[in-house]
Amino acid sequence: MADRIQLLPEHVANQIAAGEVVQRPASVVKELLENAIDAGSDEIQLVVKEGGRSLIQVIDNGIGMSRTDAELSIQRHATSKIRKAEDLFHILTKGFRGEALASIGAIAQLDLNSRTDEESLGTHLKVAGGRIEASEEAVTPKGTSISVKNLFFNIPARRNFLKSAKVEFRHILEEFQRVALAHSDICFSLHHNTNELFHLPVSNPRKRIVHLFGNKMKSRLVPVAEETKVVRIGGFICKPEFAKKSRGEQYFFVNNRFIKSAYLHHAVLNAYEGLLRADTVPGYFLFLEVPPDSIDINIHPTKTEIKFEDEQTLYAILRSAVKHSLGQFNVRPVLDFDSDQNLETPYSFKDREAVIPRVAVDRNFNPFHNSPATTGSGFVSRKHKESSWEVLYEGLQGEENRAGEGKEWIVESGEREETLFEGDTLQSLTEVISFQVDRKYILTRVKTGLLLIDQRRAHQRVLYEKFLKNISGKEAASQALLFPIRPEFNRAEREVLEAMRGPMIAMGFRFAENTGGLHEITALPALIPESEVEKVLDGLIEHWQQHEGLGEYSAGDRLAKLLSQALSLPHGKVLDPFSQQALINDLFACKEAGLSPFNKRIHTTLTVEELENKLR
Ligand code: ADP
Ligand code: MG
């Protein structure tokens, strides 16, 4: 048989390598920014168009390249950063694989302008599909500017896989933030389309965080500092009460390189033990410095995962450093499970007048009668009986009759006959109606067995329908603020707010006219407590960006969903019997009481049969 193996042509090999290095526009951004940093720049501009699809440009004022260097730089395995294999263990630069420019040049159109300090004329290089199309002298400032246009122009399959400009831009922003956080000694700017989103002056890590994530960060950060033989740890952690449901503001930098490490993340979480609400993750910006020969960076093409020599020791040191900071800065538990629940305002009283659970008494009730509820007599007139929850309670009256000294009762959501406020019976009656299980579920009796309701999902549904009603009503219920609120948002966040403006106004938000933007909030939807507004807006922005999947819904519906999520009762919240009842009432007055706005089941029934089976 004839020999079959051939060496691949250079440009094919580069395209294959590009598959690993360049996954999306954000990967190009990362590589170009890192090259600019390695070139010793102190000012770096990033310009992006259409989420990086049509243009990614990085302009730096670093050492630049000679003509020969420029031509070589786009070859594979061409690097000025290492010479021999041992150098791999003393890496002080971001790059060293010599692959990035070759990979990018293989799958995009690349324009490079560069000039060193010694030269008066620089170089212009034009590359497309891995081939140099032009190389000429050019007048250009000291430093390097690289433009990458039409990413994946020659690989339609990959180009089609790119997400919307918005999504791709979000990834780019993430890379930009990572790099900018690690190098507060460098001035960075970011332009998207025609807007300047960031201009970050040279500063320190703390200020850099504030510039990137907004002034609100100032009060949230707690410094961390620890120095041992194996590692030096610096940076900041966020106070536990600002921990978020979704991940996002968790940053580890090892020798100023952003890395991902589930193991170290665990160490931090571990240190926060007992301080976090369920399912929340604290923010952190932690800088670890270790001897370069104690890590291996070359285990992943994008270099975001690295191997530590002694990970366990690092884990222990990190955990104790974070713990120490939390203790030293007197960050106390936010959750006080032992607090007297009677002192807490039940959720239902926060946003409306108190509703008193009702009892209806059917004095003519006969337990042997087939359909007691329809006999009318003393019974509550049920307005929306078919769709409503009280149908579930039907048939229970007889039993209550036996247990409850000749009185049948029912909790009513609509019309009323008699109130429950009859001295001491109140407490005993409500206690029979429902229990909270694990501070998560409400358990109550229905005619077929036990009804188990997820309190958080139920509350989401209730709020969601109220918000929807708000939008569809002519005038949304708005509460004017005595003192307008000026939330601190950076430009990127404000862009998101701008996108939500229409539905926000429909929902009852009002913004000051004179400022022209969304800088000043003058009124809030009645359902949003003033004290919560910053937290709610924060969550909204965060989720609006993340839940692109909700894009199929109208903007108003999306906003209603997110608000219901942000304001809903958390799991872990103690509910007194009143609140449990109010929630049950509200839930079953909803149009769709079975599913949460996020399509999760709200309640389930454990039938008597099932219970019996369990006890067999
Ligand atoms: P690596 O960064 O791994 O060395 P790259 O393909 O990213 O590989 O870059 C190849 C070489 O091109 C670098 O080693 C560097 O010498 C040069 N280079 C790339 N970008 C710049 C820049 N912005 N300024 C100066 N030199 C650069
Ligand atoms: Mg590089």
XYZ file of C-alpha atoms and ligand atoms in Angstrom:
644
model
C 0.000 0.000 0.000
C 1.245 3.444 -0.858
C 2.131 5.825 1.994
C -0.864 7.892 2.932
C 0.308 10.389 5.474
C 1.124 13.955 4.423
C 2.081 17.071 6.324
C -0.774 19.552 6.278
C -0.158 22.849 4.514
C 0.674 25.653 6.931
C -2.612 27.534 6.488
C -4.654 24.395 7.152
C -2.630 23.664 10.272
C -3.245 27.244 11.393
C -6.967 26.931 10.853
C -6.988 23.838 12.986
C -4.998 25.560 15.721
C -7.391 28.487 15.457
C -10.227 26.156 16.380
C -8.681 25.846 19.819
C -7.529 29.378 20.382
C -10.307 31.378 18.759
C -13.735 30.251 19.823
C -15.468 33.559 19.408
C -14.728 37.276 19.057
C -13.971 37.484 22.775
C -11.026 35.108 22.310
C -9.498 37.497 19.790
C -9.973 40.351 22.223
C -8.210 38.415 24.941
C -5.221 37.526 22.767
C -4.790 41.026 21.374
C -5.096 42.698 24.771
C -2.566 40.277 26.212
C -0.115 40.958 23.414
C -0.471 44.673 24.045
C 0.268 44.159 27.730
C 3.281 41.962 26.961
C 4.550 44.780 24.747
C 4.838 46.997 27.829
C 2.029 49.393 26.912
C 0.548 51.758 29.462
C -2.388 52.774 27.318
C -4.551 50.309 25.434
C -7.676 51.002 23.412
C -10.180 48.382 22.395
C -12.623 49.175 19.613
C -15.397 46.741 18.764
C -18.138 46.829 16.160
C -21.220 44.610 16.051
C -20.144 42.451 18.935
C -16.807 41.837 17.243
C -18.289 40.323 14.100
C -17.175 43.092 11.819
C -14.317 44.667 13.754
C -12.061 44.128 16.719
C -9.225 46.583 17.015
C -6.599 46.934 19.708
C -4.328 49.956 19.723
C -1.381 50.085 22.101
C 1.610 52.301 22.811
C 4.010 49.446 23.536
C 7.414 48.565 22.091
C 6.085 47.844 18.592
C 7.588 45.528 15.984
C 10.173 45.860 13.248
C 9.178 44.870 9.709
C 10.771 41.408 10.063
C 9.179 40.846 13.456
C 5.801 41.879 12.124
C 6.030 39.442 9.230
C 7.181 36.679 11.552
C 4.589 37.401 14.213
C 1.810 35.894 12.147
C 3.676 32.620 11.654
C 2.801 29.721 13.877
C 5.170 29.045 16.770
C 6.658 32.487 16.283
C 7.226 34.177 19.614
C 9.641 36.551 21.232
C 8.649 35.369 24.693
C 10.339 32.018 25.159
C 13.353 30.396 23.556
C 13.649 26.978 25.135
C 11.471 24.457 26.902
C 12.752 25.380 30.375
C 11.438 28.888 29.839
C 7.962 27.413 30.088
C 8.418 27.290 33.826
C 9.460 30.885 34.275
C 6.701 32.564 32.343
C 6.260 36.212 33.209
C 4.385 37.176 30.043
C 0.781 36.510 29.078
C 1.640 34.801 25.803
C 4.330 32.275 24.961
C 2.776 29.797 22.547
C 3.265 31.963 19.473
C -0.081 30.845 18.132
C -2.511 33.688 18.553
C -1.672 35.936 15.633
C -1.169 32.956 13.298
C -4.543 31.562 14.316
C -6.366 34.852 14.011
C -4.719 35.576 10.664
C -5.903 32.188 9.393
C -9.581 32.853 9.997
C -10.012 36.590 9.571
C -8.748 39.621 7.716
C -6.013 41.188 9.761
C -4.440 44.614 9.437
C -1.359 45.342 11.476
C 0.358 48.693 11.926
C 3.405 48.882 14.100
C 6.404 51.037 14.824
C 9.250 50.746 17.300
C 10.707 53.744 19.110
C 13.923 53.686 17.037
C 12.250 53.750 13.647
C 10.696 56.787 12.076
C 8.620 54.819 9.604
C 6.606 51.829 10.680
C 5.145 48.782 8.972
C 1.728 48.006 7.573
C 0.832 44.365 7.056
C -2.307 42.980 5.472
C -3.148 39.345 6.081
C -6.163 37.281 5.021
C -6.773 33.592 5.345
C -3.230 33.120 6.635
C -1.455 34.782 3.685
C 0.397 38.081 3.713
C -1.299 40.185 1.044
C 0.665 43.363 1.592
C 3.690 44.420 3.603
C 4.758 48.031 3.282
C 6.214 51.022 5.067
C 3.668 53.184 6.792
C 3.384 56.306 8.859
C 2.058 55.152 12.180
C 2.417 56.093 15.847
C 4.793 54.234 18.111
C 3.243 50.987 19.239
C 0.978 48.537 17.529
C -2.532 48.604 16.193
C -4.150 45.382 15.034
C -7.578 45.269 13.383
C -9.371 42.006 12.921
C -12.238 42.134 10.450
C -14.841 39.614 9.392
C -13.975 36.890 11.812
C -14.481 33.371 10.380
C -15.104 34.864 6.923
C -13.590 31.715 5.393
C -15.274 29.229 7.742
C -19.019 29.791 7.235
C -19.917 27.017 9.664
C -18.197 28.867 12.504
C -19.452 32.257 11.454
C -23.001 30.974 11.516
C -22.451 29.748 15.012
C -21.769 33.213 16.345
C -24.479 34.439 18.650
C -26.171 37.826 18.400
C -23.953 40.909 18.575
C -25.297 41.499 22.075
C -24.276 38.097 23.352
C -20.872 38.210 21.702
C -20.328 41.652 23.111
C -21.123 40.408 26.559
C -18.344 37.862 26.245
C -16.008 40.559 24.998
C -16.895 42.753 27.940
C -16.098 39.877 30.246
C -12.628 39.452 28.733
C -12.058 43.181 28.849
C -13.004 43.286 32.518
C -10.735 40.390 33.365
C -7.742 41.948 31.683
C -8.480 45.426 32.999
C -8.885 44.137 36.554
C -5.531 42.405 36.452
C -3.750 45.544 35.235
C -4.909 48.606 37.064
C -1.540 50.193 36.244
C -2.540 50.391 32.584
C -5.087 52.804 31.117
C -7.773 50.994 29.122
C -10.674 52.210 27.051
C -13.471 50.350 25.345
C -15.590 51.535 22.446
C -18.532 49.552 21.149
C -19.970 50.785 17.878
C -19.988 54.538 18.434
C -20.088 54.596 22.223
C -17.242 54.831 24.649
C -18.280 52.420 27.376
C -15.210 52.628 29.560
C -12.309 54.892 30.045
C -10.243 53.509 32.881
C -7.414 55.697 34.100
C -4.270 54.279 35.683
C -5.181 53.556 39.306
C -5.120 50.798 41.900
C -7.028 47.509 42.075
C -9.732 48.894 44.344
C -10.467 51.891 42.168
C -10.331 49.732 39.066
C -13.052 47.521 40.489
C -15.162 50.573 41.272
C -14.618 52.026 37.791
C -15.678 48.774 36.201
C -18.556 47.775 38.435
C -19.832 51.085 39.735
C -19.628 53.163 42.899
C -21.862 50.767 44.722
C -18.819 48.513 45.013
C -17.128 50.962 47.362
C -19.152 49.874 50.326
C -19.152 46.211 49.419
C -15.468 45.376 49.271
C -13.474 43.899 52.096
C -9.700 43.669 51.613
C -7.844 40.390 51.840
C -4.111 40.162 52.481
C -1.927 37.217 53.341
C 1.681 36.447 52.748
C 3.308 33.039 53.072
C 6.237 31.282 51.448
C 4.094 29.587 48.840
C 1.697 32.365 47.966
C 0.951 36.017 48.420
C -2.745 36.818 48.415
C -4.220 40.265 47.898
C -7.439 41.740 46.600
C -10.996 41.998 47.797
C -13.995 39.952 48.670
C -17.568 41.206 48.727
C -19.641 41.304 51.864
C -21.905 38.277 52.091
C -25.156 40.233 51.943
C -24.307 41.256 48.401
C -23.835 37.702 47.214
C -25.825 37.059 44.063
C -27.864 34.205 42.745
C -25.872 33.974 39.595
C -22.174 33.697 39.135
C -20.337 36.546 37.528
C -18.222 38.640 39.826
C -15.799 35.931 40.832
C -12.257 36.585 39.780
C -9.025 34.780 40.503
C -5.817 36.105 39.125
C -2.656 34.082 39.423
C 0.443 36.121 38.672
C -1.897 38.652 37.100
C -3.508 36.139 34.794
C -7.238 35.513 35.077
C -7.855 31.857 35.762
C -10.795 29.605 36.484
C -10.518 27.182 39.336
C -13.440 25.308 40.807
C -11.154 24.116 43.568
C -10.095 27.563 44.734
C -13.646 28.808 44.324
C -14.667 26.133 46.744
C -12.054 27.349 49.210
C -13.600 30.817 49.168
C -17.153 29.522 49.477
C -16.033 27.406 52.351
C -14.740 30.458 54.168
C -18.138 32.128 53.830
C -19.868 29.180 55.380
C -22.944 30.170 57.339
C -22.903 33.725 56.024
C -24.682 33.290 52.709
C -28.307 33.021 51.733
C -29.163 29.781 50.000
C -27.925 29.491 46.415
C -25.987 32.724 46.412
C -22.377 33.198 45.431
C -20.223 35.980 46.859
C -18.214 38.254 44.596
C -14.450 38.273 44.900
C -11.408 39.737 43.200
C -8.451 37.766 44.465
C -4.909 38.152 43.319
C -2.555 35.263 44.013
C 1.140 35.520 43.448
C 3.103 32.302 43.324
C 6.611 31.449 42.113
C 6.335 30.964 38.324
C 7.972 27.550 38.581
C 5.260 26.284 40.915
C 2.558 26.428 38.247
C 2.049 25.007 34.780
C 0.157 27.398 32.529
C 0.530 25.268 29.467
C -2.256 22.790 30.093
C -4.969 24.621 28.215
C -4.833 26.451 24.856
C -6.553 29.536 26.210
C -4.470 29.426 29.387
C -7.416 29.999 31.695
C -6.777 26.804 33.599
C -3.476 26.194 35.258
C -1.902 23.486 37.327
C -0.573 24.263 40.777
C 2.239 22.367 42.381
C 0.580 22.225 45.762
C -3.081 22.947 45.398
C -4.108 21.676 48.804
C -1.861 24.044 50.693
C -3.098 26.885 48.539
C -6.685 25.907 49.332
C -6.041 26.032 53.049
C -4.224 29.358 52.945
C -6.833 30.961 50.757
C -9.673 29.743 52.907
C -8.122 31.029 56.083
C -7.198 34.369 54.501
C -10.781 34.954 53.393
C -12.139 33.811 56.735
C -9.783 36.112 58.499
C -10.926 39.095 56.465
C -14.567 38.323 57.041
C -13.866 38.133 60.749
C -11.551 41.094 60.971
C -13.925 43.399 59.203
C -16.655 42.273 61.432
C -18.811 40.888 58.704
C -21.548 39.259 60.661
C -24.033 36.676 59.558
C -26.894 38.254 57.666
C -29.187 35.393 58.341
C -30.471 35.099 61.801
C -32.543 32.000 61.864
C -33.309 32.350 65.518
C -34.811 35.767 65.295
C -38.307 36.029 66.616
C -40.505 35.520 63.612
C -43.294 37.500 65.198
C -41.192 40.617 64.980
C -40.763 40.327 61.273
C -43.253 41.932 58.974
C -44.964 39.179 57.120
C -44.412 39.700 53.435
C -48.054 40.333 52.755
C -48.218 43.387 54.930
C -45.350 45.104 53.308
C -47.080 45.971 50.102
C -50.704 46.224 50.919
C -53.256 46.603 53.620
C -53.706 43.656 55.883
C -56.143 41.067 54.677
C -57.756 39.078 57.369
C -58.382 35.415 56.728
C -62.092 34.681 56.826
C -64.150 31.938 58.256
C -67.432 30.964 56.806
C -69.748 28.936 58.865
C -72.360 26.608 57.545
C -74.593 26.012 60.478
C -76.813 23.691 58.537
C -73.968 21.574 57.461
C -74.637 17.884 57.408
C -71.578 15.696 56.985
C -73.672 12.970 55.443
C -74.994 15.196 52.768
C -73.386 14.535 49.397
C -72.504 17.999 48.208
C -72.299 20.302 51.148
C -70.748 23.166 49.257
C -73.583 23.534 46.837
C -76.368 23.546 49.327
C -75.832 27.203 49.860
C -77.430 27.788 53.215
C -74.889 29.620 55.334
C -72.045 29.161 52.889
C -69.858 31.795 51.496
C -70.848 32.900 48.078
C -67.871 31.890 46.032
C -67.199 34.241 43.233
C -64.805 32.274 41.131
C -65.344 28.914 42.489
C -64.414 26.753 39.528
C -61.041 28.250 38.925
C -60.341 28.987 42.497
C -58.502 27.173 45.150
C -61.221 26.739 47.676
C -62.589 23.912 45.623
C -59.631 22.067 47.004
C -60.913 22.499 50.488
C -64.303 21.133 49.751
C -65.223 18.165 51.807
C -62.978 19.139 54.663
C -65.701 20.952 56.492
C -67.192 17.827 57.926
C -63.992 16.879 59.625
C -63.442 20.324 60.984
C -66.906 20.108 62.317
C -65.927 17.220 64.449
C -62.640 18.686 65.523
C -63.724 22.253 65.923
C -66.626 22.450 68.320
C -69.399 22.511 65.835
C -67.934 25.116 63.539
C -67.001 24.589 59.947
C -64.703 27.083 58.462
C -62.988 27.890 55.297
C -60.379 30.403 54.353
C -61.774 32.700 51.782
C -59.955 34.814 49.277
C -62.805 36.904 48.014
C -66.150 37.635 49.591
C -66.555 37.261 53.278
C -69.148 36.604 55.879
C -67.351 36.461 59.190
C -63.830 37.200 60.173
C -61.461 34.895 61.896
C -60.826 37.408 64.608
C -62.674 35.777 67.375
C -60.398 35.956 70.305
C -58.209 32.986 70.977
C -59.600 30.726 68.327
C -57.590 32.571 65.736
C -54.290 31.075 66.619
C -55.522 27.541 66.948
C -57.419 27.695 63.716
C -54.669 29.111 61.579
C -52.271 26.608 62.983
C -54.422 23.823 61.717
C -54.603 25.290 58.258
C -50.973 25.261 57.244
C -47.397 24.620 58.235
C -44.132 25.690 56.841
C -41.769 22.876 55.981
C -38.040 23.520 55.886
C -38.814 27.247 55.458
C -39.428 26.421 51.829
C -42.795 24.823 51.485
C -46.215 25.440 52.847
C -48.146 22.345 53.688
C -51.883 22.522 53.913
C -54.846 20.178 53.856
C -57.097 19.707 50.905
C -59.899 17.278 50.398
C -57.756 14.732 48.603
C -54.805 14.840 50.941
C -51.992 17.283 51.587
C -51.110 20.187 49.366
C -47.434 21.157 49.254
C -46.660 24.611 47.898
C -43.260 26.008 47.036
C -43.383 29.410 48.735
C -40.903 31.093 46.460
C -42.480 29.947 43.230
C -45.919 30.741 44.521
C -44.894 34.253 45.396
C -43.222 34.659 42.009
C -46.475 33.756 40.315
C -48.447 36.189 42.459
C -46.055 39.055 41.813
C -45.742 38.200 38.147
C -49.462 38.467 37.558
C -49.612 41.716 39.506
C -46.832 43.189 37.422
C -48.489 42.048 34.219
C -51.703 43.652 35.347
C -49.734 46.803 36.032
C -48.422 46.892 32.500
C -51.724 46.220 30.843
C -53.558 48.758 33.020
C -53.730 52.297 31.701
C -51.928 53.888 34.589
C -49.569 51.662 36.486
C -49.644 52.138 40.231
C -46.678 54.354 40.876
C -45.353 55.729 44.137
C -43.598 59.058 43.801
C -40.370 59.326 45.750
C -39.807 62.180 48.123
C -36.127 62.020 47.351
C -35.309 60.774 43.857
C -32.891 57.873 43.728
C -29.730 58.129 41.697
C -28.462 54.600 41.257
C -24.804 54.223 40.413
C -24.432 52.360 37.185
C -21.623 52.153 34.751
C -22.243 52.753 31.088
C -22.691 49.142 30.159
C -25.311 48.758 32.847
C -27.017 51.931 31.772
C -27.256 50.560 28.236
C -29.182 47.612 29.578
C -31.423 49.930 31.559
C -32.029 51.936 28.417
C -33.222 48.776 26.681
C -35.718 48.175 29.479
C -36.932 51.750 29.602
C -40.248 51.274 27.801
C -41.545 48.396 29.896
C -40.139 49.981 33.057
C -42.220 53.067 32.503
C -45.263 50.977 31.671
C -44.751 49.262 34.957
C -44.653 52.430 37.020
C -41.027 53.576 37.050
C -40.564 57.289 36.382
C -37.348 59.005 35.429
C -36.388 62.635 35.766
C -37.050 64.410 32.485
C -34.340 67.014 32.710
C -31.397 64.602 32.909
C -32.364 63.067 29.578
C -31.209 59.617 30.645
C -32.083 57.151 33.329
C -29.895 58.710 35.981
C -32.611 59.689 38.344
C -35.607 57.648 39.392
C -38.512 59.750 40.613
C -41.158 57.078 41.130
C -41.357 53.339 41.589
C -43.996 50.719 40.911
C -46.046 50.414 44.065
C -44.944 46.817 44.444
C -41.276 47.647 44.818
C -40.193 48.845 48.246
C -37.864 51.816 48.078
C -35.259 50.096 50.205
C -34.992 47.296 47.691
C -34.744 49.315 44.547
C -30.987 49.265 44.024
C -30.797 45.563 44.688
C -33.715 44.951 42.386
C -32.239 47.017 39.572
C -28.919 45.281 40.000
C -30.591 41.929 39.686
C -32.630 43.106 36.731
C -29.616 44.237 34.787
C -27.742 41.110 35.602
C -30.527 38.821 34.541
C -31.581 40.824 31.543
C -28.118 40.205 30.187
C -28.052 36.569 31.137
C -31.537 35.547 30.187
C -31.196 36.149 26.486
C -33.328 33.037 26.248
C -36.252 35.087 27.492
C -35.888 37.175 24.351
C -38.788 35.311 22.827
C -41.111 37.001 25.311
C -42.157 40.606 25.029
C -39.965 43.081 26.887
C -42.750 43.760 29.376
C -43.315 40.120 30.082
C -39.605 39.612 30.528
C -39.428 42.485 32.962
C -42.407 41.137 34.907
C -40.720 37.754 35.131
C -37.439 39.182 36.316
C -39.067 41.492 38.829
C -41.087 38.645 40.237
C -37.875 36.727 40.605
C -36.046 39.597 42.238
C -38.769 40.403 44.745
C -40.052 36.975 45.579
C -39.848 35.540 49.044
C -36.697 33.516 49.325
C -36.496 29.987 50.495
C -35.414 30.108 54.089
C -37.831 32.898 54.920
C -39.964 32.171 57.926
C -43.641 32.812 57.268
C -46.136 33.156 60.052
C -49.534 31.500 59.622
C -51.089 34.757 58.428
C -48.593 35.146 55.664
C -48.910 31.516 54.700
C -52.643 31.958 54.339
C -52.338 35.205 52.476
C -49.915 33.611 50.065
C -52.172 30.621 49.485
C -55.103 32.950 48.894
C -53.152 35.093 46.497
C -51.795 32.118 44.639
C -55.130 30.539 43.971
C -56.591 33.840 42.912
C -54.038 33.786 40.080
C -54.974 32.921 36.538
C -52.426 30.156 36.436
C -51.704 28.863 39.896
C -49.883 25.740 38.801
C -46.721 27.055 37.185
C -44.189 29.691 38.162
C -43.326 32.394 35.610
C -40.303 30.237 34.827
C -42.452 27.201 34.156
C -41.676 25.351 37.340
C -44.381 23.493 39.228
C -45.637 25.469 42.178
C -47.524 22.854 44.097
C -48.205 19.188 44.333
C -50.735 17.089 46.195
C -49.839 14.135 48.334
C -52.963 12.053 48.173
C -54.307 10.124 51.084
C -53.691 7.039 49.033
C -50.038 7.884 48.611
C -49.708 8.518 52.297
C -51.380 5.251 53.078
C -49.028 3.461 50.732
C -46.074 4.934 52.481
C -47.286 3.608 55.776
C -47.981 0.123 54.616
P 2.745 34.983 21.772
O 2.039 36.110 22.405
O 2.355 33.674 22.369
O 4.212 35.153 21.708
P 1.382 35.806 19.401
O 0.999 35.077 18.169
O 0.282 36.381 20.212
O 2.257 34.839 20.262
O 2.364 36.960 19.002
C 3.546 36.637 18.314
C 4.627 37.655 18.587
O 4.279 38.888 17.972
C 4.805 37.989 20.042
O 5.702 37.093 20.668
C 5.365 39.412 19.998
O 6.748 39.385 19.825
C 4.754 39.973 18.727
N 3.604 40.841 19.038
C 2.309 40.498 18.965
N 1.512 41.535 19.322
C 2.336 42.564 19.620
C 2.132 43.924 20.068
N 0.897 44.414 20.289
N 3.229 44.686 20.283
C 4.467 44.198 20.072
N 4.714 42.941 19.665
C 3.672 42.119 19.447
Mg 0.033 36.452 22.335
